[in-house]
């Protein structure tokens, strides 16, 4: 058992018919992390989350949730895990506080005498205290989503699992959810949040896992993933033909776009590239060593573009 991990899977597989929606993934979500579970639509994120929470069974492989094997220890572990899988809470005709009282009443372990304190505390944590008495119908989408998260926070949780919590939200709602995730993490809750939008989780995540067609194609601290992107050298020159020859002699494979030559992963220090160009009397307007953005790295990993703007 991995005590320092809030969630771990080993060789997790889920087949529907002959097709593997989840194809042997090894998740490692450290305690205290905000783990961005990224991947295009249909890459297997929701299926994975449903198995982790015991809502679906795996075809093969193991799941450890808070250090306990699932689904064998579901009854012991799940009360410490909050989840938002089905989107905003229903009951638009009730006030936010009344919705939470309903959820709390549905929990057989919840003492009715302390219900108001739990509801008040959950509303407070998601910043809905002022809107507690307002009908959910009058809530913005961001407020509804925060209410859904409040329902998952009625009791103290060690891990919060959010499946695409910003789906359908406007930029304001997205910001609200992002701030909430940050606040929860600051309080020591491990947060596992899925998204097909890199930009939405990039700012809050300490770790990321990238899914592509049922496989986990990258995983680790977000800074490590950033650092793993290999740089490229970019040269701007009016003497494109001559520059091309110099770069090739240095072992680079430049591509040309107008007066700009770009070569991936240069094995030569950039100052040597400049020296070689100047020695061949190539007139250089500009030279830069660029690191591909995380976005470009993910596109390279998944073969699909993330919808950055949302
Ligand atoms: N109950 C099911 N029966 C058959 N196929 C399914 C079932 N659930 C999911 N799939 C298929 O498994 C694949 C992965 O789906 P999943 O919902 O896990 O992806 P996802 O990454 O969460 O995408 P999305 O963001 O669209 O939910 C898809 O091809 C989907 O059609």
XYZ file of C-alpha atoms and ligand atoms in Angstrom:
341
model
C 0.000 0.000 0.000
C 1.281 3.444 -0.836
C 0.616 5.594 2.250
C 1.784 8.828 0.645
C -0.716 8.518 -2.198
C -4.344 9.604 -1.897
C -5.177 7.598 -5.001
C -3.290 4.937 -6.913
C -4.285 2.557 -9.675
C -2.258 -0.338 -11.035
C -2.858 -1.645 -14.517
C -6.441 -0.423 -14.480
C -8.422 -1.655 -17.486
C -12.057 -1.160 -18.456
C -13.428 -2.746 -21.615
C -16.786 -2.052 -23.163
C -17.363 -4.945 -25.537
C -13.967 -5.478 -27.146
C -12.845 -1.861 -26.777
C -10.667 -0.670 -23.912
C -11.951 2.724 -22.680
C -9.267 2.577 -19.982
C -6.210 0.687 -21.108
C -3.888 -0.225 -18.241
C -3.330 2.996 -16.342
C -1.158 3.556 -13.254
C -2.345 6.701 -11.521
C -0.314 8.135 -8.646
C -1.972 11.052 -6.867
C 0.136 12.289 -3.934
C -1.633 13.385 -0.766
C -2.038 17.146 -0.681
C -1.772 17.490 -4.481
C -4.099 19.232 -6.834
C -3.983 16.651 -9.607
C -5.220 17.776 -13.012
C -6.541 14.727 -14.890
C -6.356 15.930 -18.463
C -7.369 14.540 -21.799
C -9.622 15.134 -24.764
C -13.282 14.112 -24.627
C -13.649 10.368 -24.780
C -10.112 9.618 -23.572
C -11.380 7.653 -20.554
C -11.378 10.159 -17.701
C -14.983 9.723 -16.549
C -14.756 5.943 -16.797
C -11.636 6.008 -14.607
C -13.307 8.270 -12.054
C -16.388 6.059 -11.897
C -14.250 3.000 -11.195
C -12.201 4.830 -8.556
C -15.384 5.837 -6.740
C -16.853 2.357 -6.939
C -19.614 3.451 -9.350
C -18.388 1.022 -12.002
C -16.275 -2.108 -11.885
C -12.889 -2.520 -13.525
C -12.265 -5.265 -16.061
C -8.867 -5.779 -14.414
C -6.328 -3.927 -12.300
C -6.338 -2.456 -8.790
C -7.448 0.765 -7.154
C -6.181 2.095 -3.820
C -8.124 4.972 -2.384
C -6.634 6.674 0.694
C -4.394 3.665 1.129
C -7.169 1.054 1.034
C -8.052 -1.376 -1.725
C -11.241 -0.561 -3.609
C -13.967 -1.645 -3.914
C -13.324 -4.001 -0.971
C -12.985 -1.114 1.510
C -15.545 1.184 -0.101
C -17.696 1.542 3.016
C -14.740 2.583 5.099
C -13.078 4.885 2.551
C -15.850 6.572 0.577
C -17.118 8.715 3.488
C -13.717 10.451 3.392
C -14.025 11.142 -0.347
C -16.215 13.906 -1.739
C -17.227 13.715 -5.384
C -18.853 15.874 -7.991
C -19.536 13.639 -10.957
C -22.993 14.541 -12.060
C -22.781 18.306 -12.292
C -24.734 20.961 -10.426
C -27.286 20.084 -7.804
C -30.909 19.737 -8.870
C -33.923 21.231 -7.018
C -33.934 24.733 -8.572
C -37.013 25.690 -6.569
C -35.223 25.242 -3.227
C -32.776 27.606 -1.603
C -29.110 26.640 -1.578
C -29.270 25.937 2.153
C -32.384 23.765 1.707
C -30.651 21.724 -1.014
C -27.740 21.058 1.304
C -30.096 20.107 4.161
C -31.641 17.512 1.823
C -28.262 16.087 0.940
C -27.276 16.021 4.587
C -30.531 14.288 5.554
C -29.803 11.595 2.959
C -26.619 10.705 4.837
C -27.566 8.160 7.476
C -24.479 8.927 9.524
C -25.292 12.647 9.752
C -26.672 13.755 13.120
C -29.749 15.972 12.475
C -28.929 18.073 15.547
C -25.705 19.330 13.957
C -27.130 19.670 10.444
C -27.321 23.477 10.432
C -23.694 23.774 11.442
C -22.613 21.416 8.654
C -24.738 23.216 6.057
C -23.517 26.621 7.220
C -19.913 25.447 7.173
C -20.176 23.993 3.660
C -21.828 27.166 2.327
C -19.099 29.209 3.918
C -16.313 27.129 2.370
C -17.647 27.673 -1.148
C -18.467 31.339 -0.552
C -22.257 31.026 -0.762
C -23.191 32.211 2.738
C -24.778 35.409 1.424
C -26.825 33.433 -1.142
C -27.873 30.668 1.279
C -31.552 31.689 1.332
C -31.805 32.396 -2.388
C -33.484 29.873 -4.692
C -31.034 27.850 -6.773
C -33.008 28.924 -9.854
C -31.593 32.414 -9.344
C -28.001 31.157 -8.981
C -25.454 31.674 -11.729
C -23.906 28.514 -13.193
C -20.768 29.098 -11.165
C -22.840 29.376 -7.974
C -24.681 26.142 -8.824
C -21.435 24.335 -9.359
C -20.077 25.671 -6.066
C -23.261 24.439 -4.402
C -22.611 20.994 -5.867
C -19.127 21.105 -4.382
C -20.593 22.283 -1.048
C -22.766 19.140 -1.066
C -19.580 17.097 -1.375
C -18.089 19.025 1.558
C -20.821 18.514 4.151
C -18.417 16.312 6.022
C -14.671 16.696 6.258
C -13.041 15.021 3.235
C -9.478 13.903 2.666
C -9.970 13.733 -1.092
C -12.268 15.592 -3.418
C -12.910 14.217 -6.915
C -14.311 16.705 -9.424
C -15.229 15.527 -12.922
C -15.112 18.439 -15.359
C -16.334 20.936 -12.744
C -16.096 23.872 -15.129
C -18.003 22.279 -18.001
C -20.542 24.749 -19.315
C -19.395 27.554 -17.027
C -18.694 31.070 -18.237
C -15.253 32.600 -17.525
C -16.502 34.088 -14.237
C -17.895 30.722 -13.068
C -14.670 29.034 -14.137
C -12.671 31.498 -12.054
C -14.919 30.865 -9.046
C -14.381 27.124 -9.232
C -10.644 27.594 -9.746
C -10.392 29.792 -6.641
C -12.388 27.266 -4.678
C -10.064 24.437 -5.704
C -7.102 26.545 -4.607
C -8.715 27.298 -1.227
C -9.576 23.651 -0.623
C -6.033 22.599 -1.431
C -4.689 25.248 0.932
C -6.792 23.628 3.674
C -5.032 20.325 3.038
C -7.646 18.531 0.923
C -6.256 16.503 -1.968
C -8.136 17.501 -5.100
C -8.399 15.317 -8.207
C -9.931 17.362 -10.988
C -10.575 16.244 -14.546
C -10.747 18.553 -17.514
C -10.381 18.566 -21.261
C -9.203 22.179 -20.954
C -5.549 22.485 -20.060
C -5.825 26.194 -19.264
C -8.440 25.532 -16.596
C -6.334 23.246 -14.462
C -2.860 24.459 -15.358
C -3.023 27.374 -12.932
C -4.122 25.354 -9.915
C -2.503 21.955 -10.432
C 0.624 20.762 -8.685
C 0.519 17.496 -10.661
C -1.005 16.388 -13.930
C -1.858 13.157 -15.660
C -2.571 13.189 -19.368
C -4.957 10.678 -20.923
C -5.071 9.837 -24.590
C -7.261 7.066 -25.991
C -7.497 5.233 -22.664
C -3.810 5.461 -21.821
C -1.995 7.665 -19.331
C 0.641 9.155 -21.633
C 2.301 11.430 -19.061
C 2.141 11.969 -15.329
C 4.044 13.907 -12.712
C 4.624 17.287 -11.087
C 3.521 19.973 -13.521
C 6.903 21.719 -13.365
C 8.659 18.505 -14.340
C 6.401 18.137 -17.343
C 7.102 21.713 -18.310
C 10.827 21.148 -17.975
C 10.705 17.962 -20.042
C 9.670 19.902 -23.122
C 12.721 20.102 -25.370
C 13.640 23.585 -26.547
C 13.982 24.734 -30.127
C 16.114 27.377 -31.722
C 14.605 30.076 -33.880
C 16.690 32.143 -36.288
C 15.458 35.136 -38.249
C 17.606 36.088 -41.226
C 17.296 37.477 -44.730
C 19.880 34.890 -45.828
C 17.608 31.905 -45.449
C 19.361 29.559 -47.873
C 22.819 30.080 -46.364
C 21.466 29.805 -42.816
C 19.730 26.571 -43.718
C 23.022 25.088 -44.865
C 24.824 26.153 -41.667
C 22.155 24.715 -39.408
C 22.172 21.423 -41.283
C 25.939 21.187 -40.959
C 25.430 21.585 -37.194
C 23.172 18.528 -37.296
C 19.899 20.439 -37.024
C 16.865 19.934 -39.224
C 15.444 23.387 -39.714
C 12.013 24.145 -41.073
C 11.600 27.426 -42.916
C 8.767 29.915 -42.730
C 9.521 33.119 -44.621
C 12.644 34.598 -43.023
C 12.411 32.382 -39.952
C 14.149 29.028 -39.499
C 13.135 26.793 -36.609
C 14.922 23.654 -35.445
C 13.723 21.315 -32.704
C 15.851 20.077 -29.830
C 19.207 21.591 -30.818
C 22.122 19.519 -29.538
C 24.432 22.524 -30.030
C 24.502 25.474 -27.564
C 22.703 28.459 -29.028
C 25.887 30.603 -28.850
C 27.647 28.097 -31.105
C 24.782 28.315 -33.568
C 25.184 32.097 -33.665
C 28.978 31.838 -34.037
C 28.624 29.377 -36.923
C 26.100 31.617 -38.695
C 28.280 34.697 -38.290
C 31.403 32.794 -39.457
C 29.524 31.988 -42.676
C 28.554 35.682 -43.028
C 24.878 34.931 -42.518
C 23.192 38.161 -41.441
C 21.190 37.449 -38.300
C 18.220 39.565 -37.277
C 17.342 37.583 -34.236
C 18.015 34.315 -32.438
C 15.936 32.780 -29.675
C 15.884 29.557 -27.715
C 12.229 28.744 -27.101
C 10.621 26.201 -24.857
C 7.374 24.792 -26.200
C 4.434 25.707 -24.000
C 2.730 23.086 -21.888
C -0.097 23.331 -24.380
C 2.170 22.309 -27.250
C 3.560 19.490 -25.131
C 0.095 18.128 -24.507
C -0.816 18.364 -28.156
C 2.322 16.392 -28.932
C 1.397 13.785 -26.294
C -2.247 13.342 -27.186
C -2.135 14.088 -30.888
C -5.111 16.340 -30.292
C -5.485 19.998 -29.539
C -6.847 21.076 -26.227
C -9.501 23.670 -26.453
C -7.498 26.375 -24.717
C -10.000 29.155 -24.614
C -12.869 26.912 -23.586
N -21.243 2.520 -20.525
C -20.516 2.558 -21.648
N -20.716 1.673 -22.648
C -19.958 1.695 -23.765
N -18.976 2.574 -23.995
C -18.719 3.491 -23.044
C -19.476 3.527 -21.816
N -18.982 4.540 -21.056
C -17.979 5.110 -21.767
N -17.820 4.480 -22.960
C -16.805 4.802 -23.985
O -15.527 4.831 -23.375
C -14.711 5.863 -23.914
C -14.210 6.755 -22.784
O -15.292 7.512 -22.264
P -15.165 8.475 -21.002
O -16.511 9.054 -20.755
O -14.511 7.762 -19.906
O -14.188 9.578 -21.549
P -13.872 11.008 -20.953
O -12.413 11.200 -21.128
O -14.420 11.153 -19.597
O -14.619 11.947 -21.937
P -15.757 12.986 -21.618
O -15.017 14.187 -21.182
O -16.428 13.123 -22.946
O -16.648 12.368 -20.568
C -15.581 6.582 -24.930
O -15.266 6.098 -26.202
C -16.981 6.209 -24.537
O -17.822 6.201 -25.658
